[in-house]
Coordinates of C-alpha atoms in Angstrom, one line a residue:
Chain A
X1 CA -32.4 -8.3 4.1
X2 CA -32.4 -12.4 4.6
X3 CA -30.2 -15.1 4.3
X4 CA -32.3 -15.7 0.4
X5 CA -32.0 -12.7 -0.9
X6 CA -28.8 -11.4 0.6
X7 CA -27.2 -14.6 -1.5
X8 CA -28.9 -14.5 -4.4
X9 CA -27.4 -11.3 -5.0
X10 CA -23.9 -12.1 -4.0
X11 CA -24.1 -15.4 -6.7
X12 CA -25.9 -13.6 -9.4
X13 CA -23.8 -10.3 -8.8
X14 CA -20.0 -10.9 -8.1
X15 CA -19.5 -13.9 -10.8
X16 CA -20.5 -11.6 -13.0
X17 CA -19.3 -9.1 -11.9
X18 CA -15.8 -10.8 -11.7
X19 CA -16.6 -12.1 -15.2
X20 CA -17.3 -8.9 -16.8
X21 CA -14.5 -6.9 -14.5
X22 CA -11.8 -9.1 -15.8
X23 CA -13.7 -9.5 -19.6
X24 CA -12.8 -5.7 -19.4
X25 CA -8.9 -6.4 -18.5
X26 CA -8.8 -8.8 -21.2
X27 CA -9.5 -6.4 -24.3
X28 CA -8.4 -3.6 -21.9
X29 CA -4.7 -6.0 -22.6
X30 CA -5.8 -7.0 -26.2
X31 CA -5.7 -3.0 -26.9
X32 CA -1.9 -2.5 -25.0
X33 CA -0.8 -4.9 -26.7
X34 CA -0.8 -3.3 -29.9
X35 CA -0.7 0.2 -28.6
X36 CA 3.1 -1.0 -27.3
X37 CA 4.1 -3.9 -29.3
X38 CA 6.9 -5.3 -28.0
X39 CA 9.9 -4.6 -30.3
X40 CA 12.2 -8.1 -32.4
X41 CA 15.0 -5.9 -31.0
X42 CA 13.6 -6.4 -27.2
X43 CA 12.2 -9.9 -27.9
X44 CA 15.4 -11.8 -28.8
X45 CA 16.6 -9.7 -25.3
Chain B
X1 CA 7.0 -18.9 57.2
X2 CA 5.7 -22.2 56.9
X3 CA 2.5 -20.8 54.9
X4 CA 4.3 -18.4 52.4
X5 CA 6.2 -21.2 51.0
X6 CA 3.0 -23.4 50.3
X7 CA 2.0 -19.5 48.6
X8 CA 4.6 -19.8 47.1
X9 CA 4.4 -23.7 45.4
X10 CA 1.0 -23.1 45.5
X11 CA 1.8 -20.3 41.9
X12 CA 4.2 -23.1 40.5
X13 CA 1.8 -25.6 39.2
X14 CA -1.0 -22.6 38.1
X15 CA -1.2 -23.7 34.1
X16 CA -2.5 -26.4 35.3
X17 CA -4.8 -25.6 37.4
X18 CA -6.5 -24.0 35.8
X19 CA -5.8 -25.8 32.0
X20 CA -9.8 -26.1 30.4
X21 CA -10.4 -29.5 28.4
X22 CA -10.7 -27.5 25.7
X23 CA -6.5 -26.7 26.2
X24 CA -4.7 -30.2 25.0
X25 CA -6.6 -30.3 22.4
X26 CA -5.6 -27.4 20.8
X27 CA -2.0 -28.4 22.4
X28 CA -2.6 -31.6 20.2
X29 CA -4.3 -30.1 17.1
X30 CA -0.8 -27.1 16.9
X31 CA 1.6 -30.3 17.6
X32 CA -0.1 -31.4 14.5
X33 CA 0.1 -28.9 12.7
X34 CA 3.6 -28.3 12.8
X35 CA 3.7 -32.0 12.1
X36 CA 2.3 -31.0 8.8
X37 CA 4.0 -28.3 8.5
X38 CA 7.7 -30.0 9.0
X39 CA 7.1 -33.6 8.3
X40 CA 5.2 -32.9 5.3
X41 CA 5.9 -29.5 4.3
X42 CA 2.4 -28.1 4.0
X43 CA 3.4 -24.8 3.8
X44 CA 5.5 -24.8 6.4
X45 CA 6.8 -20.8 5.9
X46 CA 2.4 -20.2 8.4
X47 CA 1.8 -23.9 9.7
X48 CA 4.6 -23.4 11.8
X49 CA 4.4 -20.2 13.5
X50 CA -0.1 -20.7 14.0
X51 CA 1.1 -24.2 15.3
X52 CA 3.9 -22.8 17.9
X53 CA 0.7 -20.2 18.7
X54 CA -1.6 -22.3 19.1
X55 CA 0.3 -23.8 21.4
X56 CA 1.6 -21.1 22.9
X57 CA -2.3 -19.0 24.1
X58 CA -3.4 -22.5 25.5
X59 CA -1.2 -22.9 27.6
X60 CA -3.2 -20.9 30.6
X61 CA -2.7 -17.7 32.9
X62 CA 1.0 -17.0 30.3
X63 CA -1.7 -13.7 29.5
X64 CA -0.3 -14.0 25.5
X65 CA -3.5 -12.3 24.4
X66 CA -4.2 -10.5 27.6
X67 CA -4.1 -6.5 26.8
X68 CA -0.4 -5.2 27.0
X69 CA 0.8 -9.4 26.4
X70 CA 3.0 -10.5 23.7
X71 CA 0.7 -12.2 21.2
X72 CA -2.3 -9.3 21.7
X73 CA 0.6 -6.9 21.4
X74 CA 1.4 -8.7 17.8
X75 CA -2.3 -9.1 16.8
X76 CA -3.0 -5.1 17.5
X77 CA 0.0 -4.5 15.4
X78 CA -0.9 -6.3 12.0
X79 CA -3.7 -8.6 11.6
X80 CA -6.8 -6.2 13.4
X81 CA -5.9 -2.9 10.7
X82 CA -5.6 -6.0 7.5
X83 CA -1.9 -4.4 7.7
X84 CA 0.2 -7.6 7.9
X85 CA -2.2 -9.8 4.4
X86 CA -1.3 -6.2 2.2
X87 CA 1.7 -5.9 3.5
X88 CA 1.5 -9.8 2.3
X89 CA -0.1 -8.8 -1.1
X90 CA 2.9 -6.0 -2.2
X91 CA 5.4 -9.1 -1.8
X92 CA 2.8 -11.1 -3.8
X93 CA 2.9 -8.3 -6.7
X94 CA 6.9 -8.2 -6.4
X95 CA 6.8 -11.9 -6.9
X96 CA 4.6 -12.6 -10.1
X97 CA 5.6 -12.6 -13.4
X98 CA 2.4 -11.9 -15.5
X99 CA 4.1 -12.2 -19.1
X100 CA 2.2 -15.1 -19.5
X101 CA -1.2 -13.7 -18.5
X102 CA -0.8 -10.5 -20.5
X103 CA 0.5 -13.3 -23.6
X104 CA -3.2 -14.8 -23.8
X105 CA -5.3 -12.6 -22.0
X106 CA -8.0 -14.3 -23.1
X107 CA -6.7 -16.5 -20.1
X108 CA -8.3 -14.5 -18.0
X109 CA -11.7 -15.0 -18.1
X110 CA -10.3 -19.1 -16.5
X111 CA -9.2 -16.1 -13.6
X112 CA -13.1 -15.7 -13.5
X113 CA -14.5 -19.0 -13.2
X114 CA -12.0 -20.3 -10.5
X115 CA -13.4 -17.5 -7.6
X116 CA -17.0 -18.7 -8.4
X117 CA -16.7 -21.7 -5.8
X118 CA -15.9 -18.5 -3.7
X119 CA -19.9 -17.0 -4.1
X120 CA -21.6 -20.2 -4.1
X121 CA -20.1 -21.1 -0.5
X122 CA -21.6 -18.2 0.9
X123 CA -25.1 -18.8 -0.3
X124 CA -23.9 -22.4 1.3
X125 CA -23.1 -20.7 4.5
X126 CA -26.1 -18.8 4.6
X127 CA -28.2 -21.7 3.6
X128 CA -26.6 -23.6 7.2
X129 CA -27.8 -20.2 9.4
X130 CA -24.5 -19.0 9.2
X131 CA -24.8 -14.8 9.4
X132 CA -24.0 -12.4 6.1
X133 CA -20.7 -11.7 7.2
X134 CA -20.1 -14.9 8.4
X135 CA -21.2 -16.2 5.4
X136 CA -18.8 -13.8 3.8
X137 CA -15.3 -14.7 5.5
X138 CA -15.9 -18.3 4.9
X139 CA -16.5 -17.9 1.0
X140 CA -13.5 -16.7 0.8
X141 CA -11.1 -19.2 1.6
X142 CA -12.5 -20.8 -1.7
X143 CA -10.6 -17.3 -3.4
X144 CA -7.3 -20.5 -2.6
X145 CA -5.6 -16.9 -1.6
X146 CA -4.7 -16.4 2.9
X147 CA -3.8 -13.1 2.8
X148 CA -7.0 -12.0 0.5
X149 CA -9.1 -14.4 3.9
X150 CA -7.3 -13.2 6.6
X151 CA -7.7 -9.4 5.3
X152 CA -11.6 -9.6 4.7
X153 CA -11.9 -12.4 8.0
X154 CA -10.0 -10.0 10.3
X155 CA -12.1 -7.1 8.7
X156 CA -15.3 -8.4 9.4
X157 CA -15.4 -12.1 11.4
X158 CA -12.7 -12.1 13.7
X159 CA -13.9 -14.4 15.9
X160 CA -14.0 -16.8 12.6
X161 CA -10.2 -16.4 11.3
X162 CA -7.9 -19.2 13.7
X163 CA -10.8 -21.8 11.8
X164 CA -10.6 -19.8 7.8
X165 CA -7.5 -18.9 8.1
X166 CA -5.8 -22.8 8.9
X167 CA -8.4 -23.4 6.0
X168 CA -7.0 -21.3 3.7
X169 CA -3.9 -22.2 4.3
X170 CA -4.0 -26.2 4.3
X171 CA -6.6 -26.3 1.1
X172 CA -3.7 -25.1 -0.9
X173 CA -2.2 -26.9 0.3
X174 CA -3.7 -30.0 -0.7
X175 CA -4.5 -28.8 -4.1
X176 CA -2.7 -30.8 -5.7
X177 CA -4.5 -33.3 -3.7
X178 CA -7.9 -32.3 -4.3
X179 CA -8.0 -31.3 -8.2
X180 CA -6.5 -33.8 -10.3
X181 CA -9.9 -36.2 -9.6
X182 CA -12.4 -33.7 -10.6
X183 CA -10.0 -32.4 -13.2
X184 CA -10.2 -36.6 -14.2
X185 CA -14.0 -36.3 -13.7
X186 CA -15.4 -33.3 -15.1
X187 CA -12.8 -34.1 -19.1
X188 CA -13.2 -36.8 -21.6
X189 CA -9.3 -37.9 -22.5
X190 CA -9.9 -36.9 -25.4
X191 CA -9.8 -33.0 -23.8
X192 CA -6.9 -34.2 -21.9
X193 CA -4.5 -34.9 -24.8
X194 CA -5.4 -31.5 -26.5
X195 CA -2.0 -29.5 -27.5
X196 CA -2.0 -25.7 -27.3
X197 CA -1.0 -23.3 -29.6
X198 CA 2.6 -23.1 -27.6
X199 CA 4.1 -20.3 -30.0
X200 CA 4.6 -16.7 -27.5
X201 CA 3.1 -13.8 -28.5
X202 CA 5.6 -11.1 -26.8
X203 CA 5.1 -8.1 -24.2
X204 CA 6.5 -5.4 -23.8
X205 CA 7.7 -4.1 -20.7
X206 CA 5.5 -0.7 -21.1
X207 CA 2.8 -2.6 -21.4
X208 CA 4.0 -4.9 -18.0
X209 CA 4.7 -0.9 -17.2
X210 CA 1.0 -0.3 -17.8
X211 CA -1.1 -3.5 -16.2
X212 CA -0.6 -3.0 -12.8
X213 CA -1.2 1.1 -13.0
X214 CA -4.3 0.2 -15.6
X215 CA -5.9 -2.4 -13.2
X216 CA -5.2 -0.4 -10.2
X217 CA -7.8 2.7 -11.2
X218 CA -9.8 0.6 -13.2
X219 CA -10.5 -2.1 -10.7
X220 CA -10.4 0.5 -7.5
X221 CA -13.2 2.4 -9.7
X222 CA -15.3 -0.3 -10.2
X223 CA -14.7 -1.8 -6.3
X224 CA -12.9 1.0 -4.7
X225 CA -13.5 -1.5 -1.2
X226 CA -10.9 -3.4 -1.9
X227 CA -8.8 -1.1 -3.3
X228 CA -5.9 -1.9 -0.4
X229 CA -5.7 -5.7 -1.5
X230 CA -5.9 -4.2 -5.3
X231 CA -3.1 -1.9 -4.8
X232 CA -1.4 -2.8 -3.2
X233 CA -0.4 -6.7 -5.1
X234 CA 0.2 -4.0 -7.9
X235 CA 2.5 -2.0 -6.6
X236 CA 4.3 -4.8 -5.9
X237 CA 3.8 -5.8 -9.4
X238 CA 5.1 -2.0 -10.8
X239 CA 8.2 -2.9 -8.6
X240 CA 9.3 -5.3 -10.2
X241 CA 8.1 -4.7 -14.2
X242 CA 9.8 -1.2 -13.2
X243 CA 13.4 -2.8 -12.5
X244 CA 14.2 0.6 -11.4
X245 CA 13.3 0.5 -7.4
X246 CA 14.9 -3.7 -7.4
X247 CA 16.2 -2.6 -4.0
X248 CA 11.8 -1.8 -2.9
X249 CA 10.7 -4.8 -4.8
X250 CA 13.9 -7.9 -3.5
X251 CA 12.5 -6.3 -0.3
X252 CA 9.6 -7.3 -0.8
X253 CA 9.2 -9.8 -1.5
X254 CA 11.9 -10.9 1.0
X255 CA 12.7 -9.8 4.2
X256 CA 8.9 -8.4 4.7
X257 CA 7.0 -10.8 3.4
X258 CA 9.5 -12.9 5.8
X259 CA 8.9 -10.8 8.6
X260 CA 5.6 -9.9 8.8
X261 CA 4.6 -14.0 7.6
X262 CA 5.8 -14.9 10.5
X263 CA 4.3 -12.4 12.9
X264 CA 1.1 -12.7 11.6
X265 CA 1.8 -16.0 11.1
X266 CA 1.9 -16.7 15.3
X267 CA -1.1 -13.8 15.1
X268 CA -2.9 -15.9 13.5
X269 CA -2.7 -19.2 15.9
X270 CA -2.5 -17.2 19.2
X271 CA -6.8 -16.4 17.4
X272 CA -7.0 -20.2 18.5
X273 CA -7.8 -20.6 21.9
X274 CA -9.3 -24.0 22.9
X275 CA -12.5 -22.7 24.7
X276 CA -13.4 -20.2 21.5
X277 CA -12.3 -22.4 17.9
X278 CA -14.2 -25.9 19.7
X279 CA -16.9 -26.0 19.0
X280 CA -19.6 -27.0 15.9
X281 CA -19.2 -24.2 13.9
X282 CA -15.4 -24.5 13.5
X283 CA -15.6 -28.0 11.5
X284 CA -18.4 -26.6 8.9
X285 CA -16.1 -24.0 8.2
X286 CA -13.1 -26.5 7.5
X287 CA -16.2 -28.8 5.9
X288 CA -17.0 -25.8 4.1
X289 CA -13.4 -24.3 2.8
X290 CA -12.9 -27.8 0.7
X291 CA -16.9 -27.6 -1.2
X292 CA -15.5 -24.0 -1.5
X293 CA -12.0 -24.8 -3.7
X294 CA -13.8 -27.9 -5.2
X295 CA -16.1 -26.1 -6.4
X296 CA -13.8 -23.1 -7.5
X297 CA -12.1 -25.7 -10.2
X298 CA -15.7 -27.7 -10.5
X299 CA -16.5 -23.9 -12.5
X300 CA -12.5 -23.8 -13.6
X301 CA -12.7 -26.7 -15.9
X302 CA -16.0 -26.1 -16.5
X303 CA -15.6 -22.9 -18.2
X304 CA -12.9 -24.4 -19.4
X305 CA -14.3 -27.1 -21.4
X306 CA -16.7 -23.7 -22.1
X307 CA -13.5 -22.0 -24.1
X308 CA -12.7 -25.3 -26.3
X309 CA -15.7 -25.0 -27.3
X310 CA -16.2 -22.0 -28.2
X311 CA -12.3 -21.6 -29.6
X312 CA -13.3 -25.0 -32.4
X313 CA -10.5 -26.3 -29.8
X314 CA -7.9 -25.2 -28.8
X315 CA -8.0 -24.6 -25.5
X316 CA -7.4 -28.0 -23.7
X317 CA -9.7 -27.7 -20.5
X318 CA -7.6 -28.7 -17.4
X319 CA -6.1 -25.3 -17.5
X320 CA -9.4 -24.6 -16.7
X321 CA -8.4 -25.9 -13.0
X322 CA -5.5 -23.1 -12.5
X323 CA -7.7 -20.7 -12.3
X324 CA -7.7 -19.7 -9.0
X325 CA -5.2 -18.4 -6.6
X326 CA -3.1 -21.1 -5.2
X327 CA 0.5 -19.8 -7.1
X328 CA 2.4 -22.1 -8.8
X329 CA 1.0 -24.4 -7.5
X330 CA -2.0 -25.0 -9.5
X331 CA -0.5 -24.4 -12.9
X332 CA 1.7 -27.4 -11.0
X333 CA -0.8 -29.7 -11.2
X334 CA -2.4 -28.8 -14.7
X335 CA 0.8 -29.9 -16.2
X336 CA 1.4 -31.9 -14.4
X337 CA -1.9 -34.0 -15.0
X338 CA -1.4 -33.1 -18.9
X339 CA 1.6 -35.5 -19.3
X340 CA 0.0 -37.9 -17.9
X341 CA -2.7 -38.0 -21.0
X342 CA 0.0 -36.9 -23.5
X343 CA 3.7 -36.6 -22.9
X344 CA 4.7 -34.3 -25.3
X345 CA 1.2 -31.5 -24.2
X346 CA 3.3 -28.2 -22.0
X347 CA 0.1 -26.8 -20.5
X348 CA 2.7 -24.9 -17.8
X349 CA 2.8 -21.7 -19.4
X350 CA -0.8 -21.7 -20.4
X351 CA -1.8 -22.5 -17.2
X352 CA 0.3 -20.3 -16.1
X353 CA -0.8 -17.8 -17.7
X354 CA -4.8 -18.8 -16.0
X355 CA -3.0 -19.3 -12.5
X356 CA -1.9 -15.1 -12.6
X357 CA -5.6 -14.3 -13.5
X358 CA -6.2 -16.0 -10.8
X359 CA -4.4 -14.4 -8.9
X360 CA -6.0 -11.2 -9.8
X361 CA -9.2 -12.5 -10.0
X362 CA -9.3 -13.4 -6.6
X363 CA -8.9 -10.3 -5.0
X364 CA -11.5 -8.8 -8.5
X365 CA -14.2 -11.3 -7.0
X366 CA -12.9 -10.4 -3.4
X367 CA -13.3 -6.3 -4.0
X368 CA -16.6 -7.1 -5.8
X369 CA -17.5 -8.8 -3.0
X370 CA -17.1 -6.5 -0.1
X371 CA -18.2 -3.1 -2.9
X372 CA -22.1 -5.5 -2.6
X373 CA -21.8 -6.0 0.9
X374 CA -21.1 -1.6 1.5
X375 CA -23.6 -1.1 -1.7
X376 CA -26.7 -3.3 0.4
X377 CA -25.2 -1.1 3.5
X378 CA -24.6 -3.8 4.9
X379 CA -21.2 -2.3 5.8
X380 CA -20.1 1.0 5.7

């Protein structure tokens, strides 16, 4: 594989992949917080 | 008898006789690293042992980096097999509070944007004729994460380890100098004074415990080649959040991290043998490392501007600069810049969220990078 193809693939898949995976984590965190909300008692603690 | 005395005397000062021109230069470089660490407080935990290691390895005939030598043994014990950076990662996980990130999960996206410089620098290094794996090792400097850079470089481009490590730690320490001009250049004064909502959204302990497990499983399944990095940082964080193994968490962030930092630093310094280190390629690596961190900041701030537009002006674009892994320096830089333009603007919590997002982001970006290399058949 030539350097141009390699570099282009790395930039597109790498940046896109990182953004997609971290977006997925963000969504999972929102869901996780909804399933396990912080109780008011524990928050005041 | 006379000959015997002469022979004995010839052994004294053999170091001077066998010195290559590059050795004294590197001894001076080692002294500069020591000066930066001791006098200027630039990442002293790493630069002091690295600087001293560089001095040691440039004294000829000591045999320190030969088979069985003191430094070679340490190097083989933990750097060439990537154990040291991974042990440090457990400590980093145990030190990191992902709370601000979990309070506002959309900030995770800034942690992604803050890694873009890494990939763009790989393209740049390829353009300048570096091989694919060398370019990857150079790009990882942009992760702003010393252990990650050492992990990748020691595994795939060990001949660049000294230059990449010195660049990674030096530029991390220079984040307060490098970032502010870029932040000012890319934002308007109107954007810099935006006050962000300081209302906190509490996160339950259960969510904080499940977070590292979930990230490890999902991240590991998506990019398995980076699981050692992801798994160790999340193990450290799980130990911290669970609260049931505080002895292990404390040992990871203190005793283990301290011992490993010393051994890691001195063995990285030991890779800086003048004859191998002093070449134009090293200067290029240092330059690319600088470019990588600048590009990270540019992409982070631009993404912050995008989020500002999408949220109707609720996000201060300055926090985008904190989407890198240099924790907590980048968050403090954002706080300081925010206060300069609005003395009632406290961006620290938001910036800390972006900064921890950058820590996860740098590991995920590296994991993805390694998995792409695996997918292309470049690494096994």
